[in-house]
XYZ file of C-alpha atoms in Angstrom:
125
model
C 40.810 -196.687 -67.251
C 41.571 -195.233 -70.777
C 45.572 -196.058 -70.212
C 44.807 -199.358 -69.035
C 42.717 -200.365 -72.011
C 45.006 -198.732 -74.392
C 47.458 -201.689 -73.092
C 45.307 -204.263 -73.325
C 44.447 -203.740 -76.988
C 47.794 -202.694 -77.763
C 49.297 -205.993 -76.469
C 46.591 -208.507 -77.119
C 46.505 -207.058 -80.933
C 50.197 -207.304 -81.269
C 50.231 -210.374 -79.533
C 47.120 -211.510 -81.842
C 48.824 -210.686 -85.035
C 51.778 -212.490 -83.940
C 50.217 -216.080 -83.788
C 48.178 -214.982 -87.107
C 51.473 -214.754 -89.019
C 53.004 -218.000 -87.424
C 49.610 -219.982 -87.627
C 49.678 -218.973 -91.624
C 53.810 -219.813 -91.203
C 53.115 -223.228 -89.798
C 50.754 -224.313 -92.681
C 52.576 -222.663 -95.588
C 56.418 -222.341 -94.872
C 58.791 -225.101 -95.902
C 61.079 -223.459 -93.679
C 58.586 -224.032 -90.332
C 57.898 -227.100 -91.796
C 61.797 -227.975 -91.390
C 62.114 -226.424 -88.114
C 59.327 -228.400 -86.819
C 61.291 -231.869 -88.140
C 64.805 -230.374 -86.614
C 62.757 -230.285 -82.963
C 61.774 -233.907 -83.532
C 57.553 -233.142 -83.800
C 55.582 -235.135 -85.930
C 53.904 -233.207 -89.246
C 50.661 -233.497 -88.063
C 51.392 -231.199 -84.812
C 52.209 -228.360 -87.187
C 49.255 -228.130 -88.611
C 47.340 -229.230 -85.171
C 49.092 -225.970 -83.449
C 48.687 -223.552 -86.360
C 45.202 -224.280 -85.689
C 45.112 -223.880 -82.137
C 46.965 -220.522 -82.343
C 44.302 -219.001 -85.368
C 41.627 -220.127 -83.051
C 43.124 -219.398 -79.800
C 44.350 -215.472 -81.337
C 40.557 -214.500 -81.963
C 39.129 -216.139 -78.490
C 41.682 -213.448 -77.376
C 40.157 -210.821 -79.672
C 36.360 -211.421 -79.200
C 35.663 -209.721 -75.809
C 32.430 -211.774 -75.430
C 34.726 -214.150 -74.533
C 35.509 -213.696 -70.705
C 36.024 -215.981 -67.464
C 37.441 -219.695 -67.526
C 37.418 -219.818 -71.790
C 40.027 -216.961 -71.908
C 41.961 -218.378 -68.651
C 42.081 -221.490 -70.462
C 43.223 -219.387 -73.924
C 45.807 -217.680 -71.907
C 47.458 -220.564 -69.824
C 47.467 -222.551 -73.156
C 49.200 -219.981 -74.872
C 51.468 -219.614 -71.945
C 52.193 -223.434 -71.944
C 53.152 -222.825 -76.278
C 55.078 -220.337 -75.856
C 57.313 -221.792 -72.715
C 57.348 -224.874 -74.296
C 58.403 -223.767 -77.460
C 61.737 -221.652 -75.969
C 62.465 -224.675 -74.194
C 62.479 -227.019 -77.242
C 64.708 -224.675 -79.085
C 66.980 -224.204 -75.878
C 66.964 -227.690 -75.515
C 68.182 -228.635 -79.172
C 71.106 -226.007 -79.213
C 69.612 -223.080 -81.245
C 70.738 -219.761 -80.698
C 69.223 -217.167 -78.359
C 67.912 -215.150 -81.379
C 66.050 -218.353 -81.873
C 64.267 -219.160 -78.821
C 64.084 -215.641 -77.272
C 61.786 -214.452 -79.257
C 59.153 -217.094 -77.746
C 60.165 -215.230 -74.201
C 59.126 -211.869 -75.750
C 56.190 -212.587 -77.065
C 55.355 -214.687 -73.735
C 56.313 -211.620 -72.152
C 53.669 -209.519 -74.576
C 51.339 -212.020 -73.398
C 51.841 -211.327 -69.816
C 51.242 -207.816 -70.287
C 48.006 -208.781 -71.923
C 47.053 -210.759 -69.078
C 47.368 -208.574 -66.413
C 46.078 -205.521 -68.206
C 42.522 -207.442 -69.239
C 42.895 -208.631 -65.149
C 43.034 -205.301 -64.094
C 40.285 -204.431 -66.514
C 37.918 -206.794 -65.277
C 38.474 -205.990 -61.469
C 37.980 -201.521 -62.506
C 34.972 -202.895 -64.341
C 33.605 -205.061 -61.146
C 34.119 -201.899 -58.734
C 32.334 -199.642 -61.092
């Protein structure tokens, strides 16, 4: 039980801190701001999705939060994250580009599955 919640805190943290530092990115980089243009989104879906991921990162982090919210919090940042490799694939960028969406997706799914197997050691006990 102790290994499997170091995992989840370990990856939900990292994977936390991530979409801090690209939710404060979105809103105050000229270079995100760019990169959003080059992939053809409209200004206003920066700032909507910098928004999303600040809230979205602490639903993850509040563990009152449990059942269908953090599902929803998951698949949503699952969608992102997908998403965003594909628009990058899509529009020609390198793999050091849109790979790193696929690792931190990847983070994510570790975070999933750990908090899963959490909650079923939890409803056992």
């Amino acid at each position: 039980m102790k290994t499997k919640k170091i995992i989840y805190w370990t990856t939900t943290i990292l994977f936390c801190l991530f979409m801090f530092f690209q939710a404060y990115s979105y809103l105050n980089s000229e270079m995100m701001k760019k990169a959003f243009e080059h992939l053809g989104f409209p200004d206003y879906f920066r700032v909507e999705l910098a928004v999303a991921k600040f809230v979205g990162a602490i639903a993850l982090l509040l563990p009152l939060i449990k059942g269908r919210l953090k599902e929803w919090v998951y698949a949503g940042f699952s969608i992102v994250l997908l998403s965003g490799a594909f628009a990058h694939f899509s529009k020609g960028d390198p793999i050091n580009v849109w790979a790193v969406a696929l690792i931190v997706f990847g983070v994510l799914m570790a975070s999933y599955f750990s908090y899963h197997s959490l909650q079923e050691k939890l409803q056992r006990d």
